[in-house]
PDB file of C-alpha atoms in Angstrom:
ATOM      1  CA  UNK O  49      -8.022  -9.552  17.056  1.00  0.00           C
ATOM      2  CA  UNK O  50      -5.508 -10.862  15.010  1.00  0.00           C
ATOM      3  CA  UNK O  51      -4.548  -8.534  11.962  1.00  0.00           C
ATOM      4  CA  UNK O  52      -3.857  -9.454   8.110  1.00  0.00           C
ATOM      5  CA  UNK O  53      -1.615 -12.607   7.566  1.00  0.00           C
ATOM      6  CA  UNK O  54      -0.225 -13.993   4.953  1.00  0.00           C
ATOM      7  CA  UNK O  55       1.418 -17.201   3.790  1.00  0.00           C
ATOM      8  CA  UNK O  56       3.941 -17.735   2.727  1.00  0.00           C
ATOM      9  CA  UNK O  57       6.323 -14.801   3.844  1.00  0.00           C
ATOM     10  CA  UNK O  58       8.682 -16.411   1.375  1.00  0.00           C
ATOM     11  CA  UNK O  59       8.209 -18.138  -1.522  1.00  0.00           C
ATOM     12  CA  UNK O  60      10.950 -18.809  -4.476  1.00  0.00           C
ATOM     13  CA  UNK O  61      10.027 -20.446  -7.709  1.00  0.00           C
ATOM     14  CA  UNK O  62      11.337 -22.078 -11.215  1.00  0.00           C
ATOM     15  CA  UNK O  63      10.883 -19.566 -13.916  1.00  0.00           C
ATOM     16  CA  UNK O  64       7.595 -22.092 -15.265  1.00  0.00           C
ATOM     17  CA  UNK O  65       6.341 -22.516 -12.021  1.00  0.00           C
ATOM     18  CA  UNK O  66       2.773 -22.246 -10.546  1.00  0.00           C
ATOM     19  CA  UNK O  67       2.190 -20.373  -7.104  1.00  0.00           C
ATOM     20  CA  UNK O  68      -0.332 -19.917  -4.620  1.00  0.00           C
ATOM     21  CA  UNK O  69      -0.395 -17.010  -2.555  1.00  0.00           C
ATOM     22  CA  UNK O  70      -2.308 -17.116   0.374  1.00  0.00           C
ATOM     23  CA  UNK O  71      -4.514 -14.234   2.340  1.00  0.00           C
ATOM     24  CA  UNK O  72      -6.576 -14.420   5.839  1.00  0.00           C
ATOM     25  CA  UNK O  73      -8.263 -10.543   6.169  1.00  0.00           C
ATOM     26  CA  UNK O  74      -9.059  -9.190   9.617  1.00  0.00           C
ATOM     27  CA  UNK O  75     -12.160 -11.534  10.550  1.00  0.00           C
ATOM     28  CA  UNK O  76     -15.597  -9.599   8.931  1.00  0.00           C
ATOM     29  CA  UNK O  77     -13.639  -7.380   7.120  1.00  0.00           C
ATOM     30  CA  UNK O  78     -15.748  -6.752   3.949  1.00  0.00           C
ATOM     31  CA  UNK O  79     -13.259  -5.865   1.755  1.00  0.00           C
ATOM     32  CA  UNK O  80     -10.069  -7.545   0.290  1.00  0.00           C
ATOM     33  CA  UNK O  81      -7.279  -6.410  -1.974  1.00  0.00           C
ATOM     34  CA  UNK O  82      -3.930  -7.122  -4.029  1.00  0.00           C
ATOM     35  CA  UNK O  83      -0.984  -5.463  -4.130  1.00  0.00           C
ATOM     36  CA  UNK O  84       1.868  -6.126  -6.492  1.00  0.00           C
ATOM     37  CA  UNK O  85       5.161  -4.109  -4.806  1.00  0.00           C
ATOM     38  CA  UNK O  86       8.698  -4.376  -6.845  1.00  0.00           C
ATOM     39  CA  UNK O  87      11.255  -3.533  -5.372  1.00  0.00           C
ATOM     40  CA  UNK O  88      11.974   0.017  -5.086  1.00  0.00           C
ATOM     41  CA  UNK O  89       8.874   1.287  -5.853  1.00  0.00           C
ATOM     42  CA  UNK O  90       5.138   1.456  -4.467  1.00  0.00           C
ATOM     43  CA  UNK O  91       2.386  -0.953  -4.095  1.00  0.00           C
ATOM     44  CA  UNK O  92       0.643  -1.062  -7.316  1.00  0.00           C
ATOM     45  CA  UNK O  93      -3.066  -2.461  -7.071  1.00  0.00           C
ATOM     46  CA  UNK O  94      -3.753  -6.025  -8.669  1.00  0.00           C
ATOM     47  CA  UNK O  95      -7.617  -6.752  -7.327  1.00  0.00           C
ATOM     48  CA  UNK O  96     -10.520  -6.052  -4.909  1.00  0.00           C
ATOM     49  CA  UNK O  97     -13.576  -8.274  -3.728  1.00  0.00           C
ATOM     50  CA  UNK O  98     -15.725  -7.258  -2.242  1.00  0.00           C
ATOM     51  CA  UNK O  99     -16.943 -10.515   0.324  1.00  0.00           C
ATOM     52  CA  UNK O 100     -16.853 -12.919  -2.547  1.00  0.00           C
ATOM     53  CA  UNK O 101     -17.493 -11.074  -5.740  1.00  0.00           C
ATOM     54  CA  UNK O 102     -14.355 -10.152  -7.307  1.00  0.00           C
ATOM     55  CA  UNK O 103     -15.266  -7.038  -8.429  1.00  0.00           C
ATOM     56  CA  UNK O 104     -12.463  -5.173  -9.779  1.00  0.00           C
ATOM     57  CA  UNK O 105      -9.445  -7.005 -11.287  1.00  0.00           C
ATOM     58  CA  UNK O 106      -7.865  -4.297 -13.548  1.00  0.00           C
ATOM     59  CA  UNK O 107      -4.553  -4.038 -12.265  1.00  0.00           C
ATOM     60  CA  UNK O 108      -4.076  -8.130 -12.755  1.00  0.00           C
ATOM     61  CA  UNK O 109      -0.904  -7.732 -15.213  1.00  0.00           C
ATOM     62  CA  UNK O 110      -1.646 -11.076 -17.496  1.00  0.00           C
ATOM     63  CA  UNK O 111      -4.533 -13.925 -17.692  1.00  0.00           C
ATOM     64  CA  UNK O 112      -1.896 -15.896 -15.921  1.00  0.00           C
ATOM     65  CA  UNK O 113      -2.516 -13.936 -12.744  1.00  0.00           C
ATOM     66  CA  UNK O 114      -5.934 -15.925 -10.503  1.00  0.00           C
ATOM     67  CA  UNK O 115      -7.483 -14.419  -7.596  1.00  0.00           C
ATOM     68  CA  UNK O 116     -10.059 -15.949  -5.601  1.00  0.00           C
ATOM     69  CA  UNK O 117     -12.140 -15.636  -2.424  1.00  0.00           C
ATOM     70  CA  UNK O 118     -14.638 -18.534  -2.330  1.00  0.00           C
ATOM     71  CA  UNK O 119     -16.157 -17.726   0.885  1.00  0.00           C
ATOM     72  CA  UNK O 120     -15.891 -14.170   1.341  1.00  0.00           C
ATOM     73  CA  UNK O 121     -12.655 -14.635   3.556  1.00  0.00           C
ATOM     74  CA  UNK O 122      -9.498 -16.646   2.967  1.00  0.00           C
ATOM     75  CA  UNK O 123      -8.625 -15.300  -0.193  1.00  0.00           C
ATOM     76  CA  UNK O 124      -5.488 -17.062  -2.367  1.00  0.00           C
ATOM     77  CA  UNK O 125      -3.561 -15.147  -5.655  1.00  0.00           C
ATOM     78  CA  UNK O 126      -2.191 -17.669  -7.998  1.00  0.00           C
ATOM     79  CA  UNK O 127       0.272 -17.186 -10.623  1.00  0.00           C
ATOM     80  CA  UNK O 128       0.846 -19.509 -13.444  1.00  0.00           C
ATOM     81  CA  UNK O 129       3.644 -20.397 -15.218  1.00  0.00           C
ATOM     82  CA  UNK O 130       5.966 -18.244 -13.647  1.00  0.00           C
ATOM     83  CA  UNK O 131       8.579 -15.561 -14.942  1.00  0.00           C
ATOM     84  CA  UNK O 132      11.710 -13.172 -13.879  1.00  0.00           C
ATOM     85  CA  UNK O 133       9.216  -9.756 -13.990  1.00  0.00           C
ATOM     86  CA  UNK O 134       6.596 -11.243 -11.113  1.00  0.00           C
ATOM     87  CA  UNK O 135       9.362 -11.698  -8.469  1.00  0.00           C
ATOM     88  CA  UNK O 136       8.103  -8.758  -5.808  1.00  0.00           C
ATOM     89  CA  UNK O 137       6.759  -8.395  -2.752  1.00  0.00           C
ATOM     90  CA  UNK O 138       2.440  -9.292  -2.734  1.00  0.00           C
ATOM     91  CA  UNK O 139       0.031  -7.168  -0.570  1.00  0.00           C
ATOM     92  CA  UNK O 140      -2.966  -8.474   0.768  1.00  0.00           C
ATOM     93  CA  UNK O 141      -5.177  -5.293   2.404  1.00  0.00           C
ATOM     94  CA  UNK O 142      -8.327  -5.764   4.264  1.00  0.00           C
ATOM     95  CA  UNK O 143     -11.297  -3.233   4.798  1.00  0.00           C
ATOM     96  CA  UNK O 144     -13.844  -3.398   6.975  1.00  0.00           C
ATOM     97  CA  UNK O 145     -17.130  -1.935   5.526  1.00  0.00           C
ATOM     98  CA  UNK O 146     -17.197  -1.643   1.355  1.00  0.00           C
ATOM     99  CA  UNK O 147     -14.557   0.036  -0.041  1.00  0.00           C
ATOM    100  CA  UNK O 148     -15.535   3.969   0.150  1.00  0.00           C
ATOM    101  CA  UNK O 149     -11.665   5.482  -0.768  1.00  0.00           C
ATOM    102  CA  UNK O 150     -11.357   7.020   2.446  1.00  0.00           C
ATOM    103  CA  UNK O 151     -11.338   4.324   4.979  1.00  0.00           C
ATOM    104  CA  UNK O 152      -8.020   2.059   6.426  1.00  0.00           C
ATOM    105  CA  UNK O 153      -7.141  -0.730   4.333  1.00  0.00           C
ATOM    106  CA  UNK O 154      -5.036  -2.976   7.139  1.00  0.00           C
ATOM    107  CA  UNK O 155      -2.497  -4.337   5.384  1.00  0.00           C
ATOM    108  CA  UNK O 156      -0.581  -8.060   5.778  1.00  0.00           C
ATOM    109  CA  UNK O 157       3.504  -8.612   5.652  1.00  0.00           C
ATOM    110  CA  UNK O 158       3.240  -9.086   2.386  1.00  0.00           C
ATOM    111  CA  UNK O 159       4.616 -12.492   0.358  1.00  0.00           C
ATOM    112  CA  UNK O 160       7.784 -11.887  -0.970  1.00  0.00           C
ATOM    113  CA  UNK O 161       8.013 -13.971  -4.664  1.00  0.00           C
ATOM    114  CA  UNK O 162      11.295 -14.819  -6.606  1.00  0.00           C
ATOM    115  CA  UNK O 163      11.528 -16.398  -9.554  1.00  0.00           C
ATOM    116  CA  UNK O 164      14.488 -17.776 -10.902  1.00  0.00           C
TER     117      UNK O 164
ATOM    118  CA  UNK T 218      -7.414   9.447 -13.134  1.00  0.00           C
ATOM    119  CA  UNK T 219      -5.256   9.705  -9.971  1.00  0.00           C
ATOM    120  CA  UNK T 220      -1.655  10.239  -9.418  1.00  0.00           C
ATOM    121  CA  UNK T 221       0.956  10.641  -6.855  1.00  0.00           C
ATOM    122  CA  UNK T 222       4.452  11.880  -6.768  1.00  0.00           C
ATOM    123  CA  UNK T 223       6.618  12.330  -4.300  1.00  0.00           C
ATOM    124  CA  UNK T 224       9.370  14.643  -5.228  1.00  0.00           C
ATOM    125  CA  UNK T 225      12.632  12.830  -3.223  1.00  0.00           C
ATOM    126  CA  UNK T 226      13.540   9.722  -2.916  1.00  0.00           C
ATOM    127  CA  UNK T 227      15.242   9.692   0.291  1.00  0.00           C
ATOM    128  CA  UNK T 228      15.661  12.306   2.602  1.00  0.00           C
ATOM    129  CA  UNK T 229      17.890  12.611   5.604  1.00  0.00           C
ATOM    130  CA  UNK T 230      17.668  14.401   9.048  1.00  0.00           C
ATOM    131  CA  UNK T 231      19.710  14.456  12.008  1.00  0.00           C
ATOM    132  CA  UNK T 232      17.560  13.211  15.382  1.00  0.00           C
ATOM    133  CA  UNK T 233      15.991  15.722  16.910  1.00  0.00           C
ATOM    134  CA  UNK T 234      15.729  17.791  13.556  1.00  0.00           C
ATOM    135  CA  UNK T 235      11.785  18.512  11.737  1.00  0.00           C
ATOM    136  CA  UNK T 236      10.926  16.356   8.590  1.00  0.00           C
ATOM    137  CA  UNK T 237       9.556  17.287   5.717  1.00  0.00           C
ATOM    138  CA  UNK T 238       8.723  14.533   3.547  1.00  0.00           C
ATOM    139  CA  UNK T 239       6.806  16.560   0.460  1.00  0.00           C
ATOM    140  CA  UNK T 240       3.636  15.012  -2.145  1.00  0.00           C
ATOM    141  CA  UNK T 241       2.344  16.327  -5.321  1.00  0.00           C
ATOM    142  CA  UNK T 242      -1.073  14.704  -5.796  1.00  0.00           C
ATOM    143  CA  UNK T 243      -3.617  14.505  -9.207  1.00  0.00           C
ATOM    144  CA  UNK T 244      -7.343  13.857  -8.979  1.00  0.00           C
ATOM    145  CA  UNK T 245     -10.525  14.366 -10.804  1.00  0.00           C
ATOM    146  CA  UNK T 246     -12.100  14.095  -8.038  1.00  0.00           C
ATOM    147  CA  UNK T 247     -12.122  15.526  -3.751  1.00  0.00           C
ATOM    148  CA  UNK T 248      -9.609  12.819  -3.111  1.00  0.00           C
ATOM    149  CA  UNK T 249      -9.195  10.774   0.373  1.00  0.00           C
ATOM    150  CA  UNK T 250      -5.532  11.028   0.903  1.00  0.00           C
ATOM    151  CA  UNK T 251      -2.986   9.173   3.090  1.00  0.00           C
ATOM    152  CA  UNK T 252       0.349   8.651   4.590  1.00  0.00           C
ATOM    153  CA  UNK T 253       1.781   5.105   5.045  1.00  0.00           C
ATOM    154  CA  UNK T 254       4.741   4.062   6.850  1.00  0.00           C
ATOM    155  CA  UNK T 255       6.729   1.025   5.679  1.00  0.00           C
ATOM    156  CA  UNK T 256       9.274  -0.933   8.333  1.00  0.00           C
ATOM    157  CA  UNK T 257      11.780  -3.139   7.024  1.00  0.00           C
ATOM    158  CA  UNK T 258      10.408  -6.592   7.171  1.00  0.00           C
ATOM    159  CA  UNK T 259       6.794  -5.370   8.599  1.00  0.00           C
ATOM    160  CA  UNK T 260       3.482  -4.197   6.661  1.00  0.00           C
ATOM    161  CA  UNK T 261       2.402  -1.068   5.961  1.00  0.00           C
ATOM    162  CA  UNK T 262       0.749   1.140   9.059  1.00  0.00           C
ATOM    163  CA  UNK T 263      -0.950   3.451   8.447  1.00  0.00           C
ATOM    164  CA  UNK T 264       0.218   7.401   9.712  1.00  0.00           C
ATOM    165  CA  UNK T 265      -2.710   9.877   8.964  1.00  0.00           C
ATOM    166  CA  UNK T 266      -5.254  10.267   6.522  1.00  0.00           C
ATOM    167  CA  UNK T 267      -7.285  12.746   5.325  1.00  0.00           C
ATOM    168  CA  UNK T 268     -10.596  12.641   4.390  1.00  0.00           C
ATOM    169  CA  UNK T 269     -12.095  16.874   3.533  1.00  0.00           C
ATOM    170  CA  UNK T 270     -12.433  17.053   6.745  1.00  0.00           C
ATOM    171  CA  UNK T 271      -9.833  19.817   8.679  1.00  0.00           C
ATOM    172  CA  UNK T 272      -7.122  20.327   6.421  1.00  0.00           C
ATOM    173  CA  UNK T 273      -4.113  20.049   9.252  1.00  0.00           C
ATOM    174  CA  UNK T 274      -3.880  16.270   9.703  1.00  0.00           C
ATOM    175  CA  UNK T 275      -2.608  14.619  13.175  1.00  0.00           C
ATOM    176  CA  UNK T 276      -1.406  11.119  12.622  1.00  0.00           C
ATOM    177  CA  UNK T 277       0.787   8.879  15.146  1.00  0.00           C
ATOM    178  CA  UNK T 278       3.659   9.384  16.410  1.00  0.00           C
ATOM    179  CA  UNK T 279       4.057  13.383  16.173  1.00  0.00           C
ATOM    180  CA  UNK T 280       3.549  13.454  12.425  1.00  0.00           C
ATOM    181  CA  UNK T 281       0.710  15.881  10.838  1.00  0.00           C
ATOM    182  CA  UNK T 282       0.271  16.559   7.236  1.00  0.00           C
ATOM    183  CA  UNK T 283      -1.518  19.501   5.703  1.00  0.00           C
ATOM    184  CA  UNK T 284      -3.927  19.286   2.656  1.00  0.00           C
ATOM    185  CA  UNK T 285      -4.065  22.142  -0.019  1.00  0.00           C
ATOM    186  CA  UNK T 286      -5.543  22.206  -2.660  1.00  0.00           C
ATOM    187  CA  UNK T 287      -4.114  24.543  -4.286  1.00  0.00           C
ATOM    188  CA  UNK T 288      -0.765  23.448  -3.840  1.00  0.00           C
ATOM    189  CA  UNK T 289      -1.957  19.591  -4.541  1.00  0.00           C
ATOM    190  CA  UNK T 290      -0.091  19.348  -2.086  1.00  0.00           C
ATOM    191  CA  UNK T 291      -0.025  17.215   1.315  1.00  0.00           C
ATOM    192  CA  UNK T 292       3.149  17.208   2.847  1.00  0.00           C
ATOM    193  CA  UNK T 293       4.503  15.254   6.033  1.00  0.00           C
ATOM    194  CA  UNK T 294       5.839  16.992   8.818  1.00  0.00           C
ATOM    195  CA  UNK T 295       7.318  16.404  12.247  1.00  0.00           C
ATOM    196  CA  UNK T 296       8.479  18.649  13.962  1.00  0.00           C
ATOM    197  CA  UNK T 297      11.975  16.350  16.108  1.00  0.00           C
ATOM    198  CA  UNK T 298      12.931  13.442  14.354  1.00  0.00           C
ATOM    199  CA  UNK T 299      13.685  10.178  16.078  1.00  0.00           C
ATOM    200  CA  UNK T 300      15.871   7.145  15.514  1.00  0.00           C
ATOM    201  CA  UNK T 301      12.731   5.361  15.432  1.00  0.00           C
ATOM    202  CA  UNK T 302      11.016   7.122  12.241  1.00  0.00           C
ATOM    203  CA  UNK T 303      13.348   5.619   9.313  1.00  0.00           C
ATOM    204  CA  UNK T 304      11.579   3.301   7.758  1.00  0.00           C
ATOM    205  CA  UNK T 305       9.797   4.155   4.026  1.00  0.00           C
ATOM    206  CA  UNK T 306       7.094   6.229   3.725  1.00  0.00           C
ATOM    207  CA  UNK T 307       4.271   6.062   1.246  1.00  0.00           C
ATOM    208  CA  UNK T 308       1.987   9.045  -0.216  1.00  0.00           C
ATOM    209  CA  UNK T 309      -1.088   7.799  -0.904  1.00  0.00           C
ATOM    210  CA  UNK T 310      -4.348   9.081  -2.606  1.00  0.00           C
ATOM    211  CA  UNK T 311      -8.216   7.326  -3.284  1.00  0.00           C
ATOM    212  CA  UNK T 312     -10.838   8.272  -5.424  1.00  0.00           C
ATOM    213  CA  UNK T 313     -14.281   7.655  -4.787  1.00  0.00           C
ATOM    214  CA  UNK T 314     -14.194   4.044  -3.857  1.00  0.00           C
ATOM    215  CA  UNK T 315     -11.359   3.316  -5.760  1.00  0.00           C
ATOM    216  CA  UNK T 316      -8.484   1.697  -4.659  1.00  0.00           C
ATOM    217  CA  UNK T 317      -5.080   3.190  -3.113  1.00  0.00           C
ATOM    218  CA  UNK T 318      -2.475   4.775  -6.020  1.00  0.00           C
ATOM    219  CA  UNK T 319       0.798   4.846  -3.849  1.00  0.00           C
ATOM    220  CA  UNK T 320       3.064   7.129  -4.711  1.00  0.00           C
ATOM    221  CA  UNK T 321       7.292   5.323  -5.603  1.00  0.00           C
ATOM    222  CA  UNK T 322       8.076   6.178  -1.590  1.00  0.00           C
ATOM    223  CA  UNK T 323      10.596   8.087   0.452  1.00  0.00           C
ATOM    224  CA  UNK T 324      13.749   6.926   2.294  1.00  0.00           C
ATOM    225  CA  UNK T 325      13.660   8.854   5.361  1.00  0.00           C
ATOM    226  CA  UNK T 326      17.534   8.201   6.999  1.00  0.00           C
ATOM    227  CA  UNK T 327      17.605   9.905  10.061  1.00  0.00           C
ATOM    228  CA  UNK T 328      21.509  10.373  11.613  1.00  0.00           C
ATOM    229  CA  UNK T 329      22.617   9.995  15.687  1.00  0.00           C
TER     230      UNK T 329
END
């Protein structure tokens, strides 16, 4: 079926605004990951879901960042009171099985967030 | 803790010549290692992965990589570059269940 999709593809926010980024994983994929990719850098892990359970949120940079996956499929990453340093591409990835490190993660095209 | 160092931020080759993208890793356990490619405005695509089977791993589009534990390296090679190979390449390490840890990336430039 279709790959991982993300919306919006581009988002411009004024500093202080809240934003919500959506990820639709591949149907049936158990694991879902969010990454942040700053300009000129590799993606960095933010958080991981197994079905609806958020098992690891150690990469979230501050309490302004919040992610959810209430029904174990679509996920939303919310950033409150955006700051300029939040400007980055936010990538979502899904994996068929419970994450075991060796299984491929399938990435979406990303949402490019620009905070002005 | 796991980490990855990509030794070159940019590599330039001519079409038809070999490609070598260098990667060193650090891991406390037996890691899984990956190479991903990112074309402009497109999602990351898996090129190949090593998961403790054969040390020489073949991937898509003619790429391959060799896992060398003694050197903690996982360099990516291709015998003959094509213009369509121009993209950014990421070396990635993972331990156990763990999430992926990416290198900073190597931009591959291919000239005619």
